PDB file of C-alpha atoms in Angstrom:
ATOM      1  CA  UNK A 929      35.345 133.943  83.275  1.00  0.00           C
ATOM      2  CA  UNK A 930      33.751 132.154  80.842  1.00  0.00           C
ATOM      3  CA  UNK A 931      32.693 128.571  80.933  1.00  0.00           C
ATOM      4  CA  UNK A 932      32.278 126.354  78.231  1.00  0.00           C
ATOM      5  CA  UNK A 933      28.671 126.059  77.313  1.00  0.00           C
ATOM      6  CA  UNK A 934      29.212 130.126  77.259  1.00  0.00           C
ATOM      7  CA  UNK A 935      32.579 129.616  74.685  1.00  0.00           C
ATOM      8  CA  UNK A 936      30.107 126.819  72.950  1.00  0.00           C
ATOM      9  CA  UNK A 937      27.680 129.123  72.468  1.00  0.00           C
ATOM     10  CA  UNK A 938      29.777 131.779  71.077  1.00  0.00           C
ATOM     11  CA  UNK A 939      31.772 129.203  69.023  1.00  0.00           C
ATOM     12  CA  UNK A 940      28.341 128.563  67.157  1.00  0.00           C
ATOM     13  CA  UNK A 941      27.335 132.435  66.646  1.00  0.00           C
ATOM     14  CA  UNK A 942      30.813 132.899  65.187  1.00  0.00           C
ATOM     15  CA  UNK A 943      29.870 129.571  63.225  1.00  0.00           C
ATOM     16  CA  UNK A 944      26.627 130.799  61.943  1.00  0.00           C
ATOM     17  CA  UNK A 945      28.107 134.350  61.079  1.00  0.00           C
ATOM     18  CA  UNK A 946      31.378 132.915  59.035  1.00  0.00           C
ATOM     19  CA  UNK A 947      28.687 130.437  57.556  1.00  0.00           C
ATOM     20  CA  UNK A 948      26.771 133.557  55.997  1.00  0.00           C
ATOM     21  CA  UNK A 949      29.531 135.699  54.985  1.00  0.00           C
ATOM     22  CA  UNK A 950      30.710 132.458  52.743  1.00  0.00           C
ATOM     23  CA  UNK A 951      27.352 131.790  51.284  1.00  0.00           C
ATOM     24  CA  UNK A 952      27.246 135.345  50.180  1.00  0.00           C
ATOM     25  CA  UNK A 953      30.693 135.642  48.498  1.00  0.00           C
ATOM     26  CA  UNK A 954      29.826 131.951  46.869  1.00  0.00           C
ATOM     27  CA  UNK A 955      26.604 133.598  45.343  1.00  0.00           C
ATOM     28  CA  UNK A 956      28.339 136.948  43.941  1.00  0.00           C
ATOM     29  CA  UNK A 957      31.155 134.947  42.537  1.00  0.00           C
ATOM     30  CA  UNK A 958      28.368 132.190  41.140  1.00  0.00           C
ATOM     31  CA  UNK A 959      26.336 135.356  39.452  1.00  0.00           C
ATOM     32  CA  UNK A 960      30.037 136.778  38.089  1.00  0.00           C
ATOM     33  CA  UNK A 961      30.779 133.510  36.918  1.00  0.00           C
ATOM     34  CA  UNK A 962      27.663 132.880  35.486  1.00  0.00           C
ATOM     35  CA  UNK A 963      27.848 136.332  33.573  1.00  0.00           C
ATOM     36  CA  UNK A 964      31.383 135.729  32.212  1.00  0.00           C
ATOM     37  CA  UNK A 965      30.403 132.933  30.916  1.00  0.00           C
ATOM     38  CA  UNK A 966      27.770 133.901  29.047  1.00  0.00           C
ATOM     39  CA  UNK A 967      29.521 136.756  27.762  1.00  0.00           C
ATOM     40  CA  UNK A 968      32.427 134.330  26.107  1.00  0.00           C
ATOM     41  CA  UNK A 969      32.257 132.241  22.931  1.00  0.00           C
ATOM     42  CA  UNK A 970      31.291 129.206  24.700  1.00  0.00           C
ATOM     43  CA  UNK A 971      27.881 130.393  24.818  1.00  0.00           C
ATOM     44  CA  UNK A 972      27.348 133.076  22.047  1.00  0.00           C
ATOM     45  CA  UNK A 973      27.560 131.513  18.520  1.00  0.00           C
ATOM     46  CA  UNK A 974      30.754 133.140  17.422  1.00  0.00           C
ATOM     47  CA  UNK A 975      32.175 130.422  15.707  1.00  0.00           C
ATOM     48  CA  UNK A 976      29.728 127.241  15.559  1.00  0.00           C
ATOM     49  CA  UNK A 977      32.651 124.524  14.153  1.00  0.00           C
ATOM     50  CA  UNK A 978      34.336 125.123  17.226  1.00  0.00           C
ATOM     51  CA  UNK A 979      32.512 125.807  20.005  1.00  0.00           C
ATOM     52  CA  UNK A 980      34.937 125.884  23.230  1.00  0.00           C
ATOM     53  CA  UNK A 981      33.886 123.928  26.773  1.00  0.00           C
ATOM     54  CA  UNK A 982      33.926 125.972  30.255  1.00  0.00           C
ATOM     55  CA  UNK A 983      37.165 124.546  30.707  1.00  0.00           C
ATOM     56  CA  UNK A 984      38.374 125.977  27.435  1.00  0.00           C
ATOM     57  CA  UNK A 985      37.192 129.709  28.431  1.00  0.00           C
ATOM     58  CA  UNK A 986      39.187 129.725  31.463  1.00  0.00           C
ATOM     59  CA  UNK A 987      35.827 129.412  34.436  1.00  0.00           C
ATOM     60  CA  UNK A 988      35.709 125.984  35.568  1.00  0.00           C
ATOM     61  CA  UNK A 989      38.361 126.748  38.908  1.00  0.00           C
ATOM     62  CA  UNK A 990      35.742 130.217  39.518  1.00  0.00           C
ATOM     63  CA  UNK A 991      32.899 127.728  39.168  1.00  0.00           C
ATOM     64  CA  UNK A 992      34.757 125.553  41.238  1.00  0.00           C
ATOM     65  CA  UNK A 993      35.679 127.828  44.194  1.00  0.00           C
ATOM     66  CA  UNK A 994      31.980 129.156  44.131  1.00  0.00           C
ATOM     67  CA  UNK A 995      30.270 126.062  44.412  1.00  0.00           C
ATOM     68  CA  UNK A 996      32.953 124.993  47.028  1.00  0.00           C
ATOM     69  CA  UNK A 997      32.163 128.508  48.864  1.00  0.00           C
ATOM     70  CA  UNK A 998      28.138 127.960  48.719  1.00  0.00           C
ATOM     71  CA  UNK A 999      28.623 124.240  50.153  1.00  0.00           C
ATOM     72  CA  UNK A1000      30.925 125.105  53.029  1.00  0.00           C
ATOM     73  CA  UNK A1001      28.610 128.044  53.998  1.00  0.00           C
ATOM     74  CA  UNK A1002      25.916 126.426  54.415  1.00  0.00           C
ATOM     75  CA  UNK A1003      27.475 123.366  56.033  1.00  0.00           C
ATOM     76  CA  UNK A1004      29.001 126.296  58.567  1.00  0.00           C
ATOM     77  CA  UNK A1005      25.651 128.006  58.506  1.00  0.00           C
ATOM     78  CA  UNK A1006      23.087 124.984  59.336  1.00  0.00           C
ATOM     79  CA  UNK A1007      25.979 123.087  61.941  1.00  0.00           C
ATOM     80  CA  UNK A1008      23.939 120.853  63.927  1.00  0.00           C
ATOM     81  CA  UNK A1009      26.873 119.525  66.201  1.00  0.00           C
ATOM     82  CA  UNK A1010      27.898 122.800  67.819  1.00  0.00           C
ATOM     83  CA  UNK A1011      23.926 123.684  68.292  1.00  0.00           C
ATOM     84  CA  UNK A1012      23.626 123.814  72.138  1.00  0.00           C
ATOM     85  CA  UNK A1013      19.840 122.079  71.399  1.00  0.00           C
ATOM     86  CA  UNK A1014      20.678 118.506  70.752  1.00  0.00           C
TER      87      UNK A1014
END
C-alpha cells in the first residue's frame, strides 16, 4: 500500500512529465505558427495598401493556444508546491 508522501511523490513525477509533454507541443505549434505566418500576406508584401493583421490571416487563436500551452507547461514543469523539498 502506498502512503501519501509515496502518492505525493508520484503525483509530482506525473506533474513534471505532463509539464514536458505540454512545453513541447506549445513549441512545435509556436514554430508552425510562426511559419504560417510568415508564409501569408501579412508578412510578404503582396499587396502593400492593405496589409492584413494576425487576426486577419486567421493565427491569433494558434498563437493563442501555443503560448497558453508553453505557460502551463512550464508552470506544470517547475511546480514548487507538490516538490517533496520545501
Amino acid at each position: 500500500m502506498l502512503t501519501f508522501e509515496q502518492n505525493l511523490f508520484d503525483m509530482n513525477k506525473m506533474t513534471l512529465v505532463f509539464g514536458a509533454i505540454m512545453c513541447f507541443l506549445g513549441t512545435v505549434l509556436l514554430l508552425v505558427t510562426i511559419f504560417l505566418y510568415m508564409n501569408t500576406s501579412a508578412f510578404l508584401n503582396y499587396n502593400v495598401a492593405k496589409q492584413p493583421g494576425i487576426g486577419q490571416v486567421k493565427l491569433f487563436v494558434p498563437l493563442l493556444i501555443s503560448v497558453a500551452l508553453l505557460t502551463f507547461g512550464v508552470l506544470f514543469a517547475k511546480n514548487k508546491e507538490l516538490d517533496g523539498h520545501h
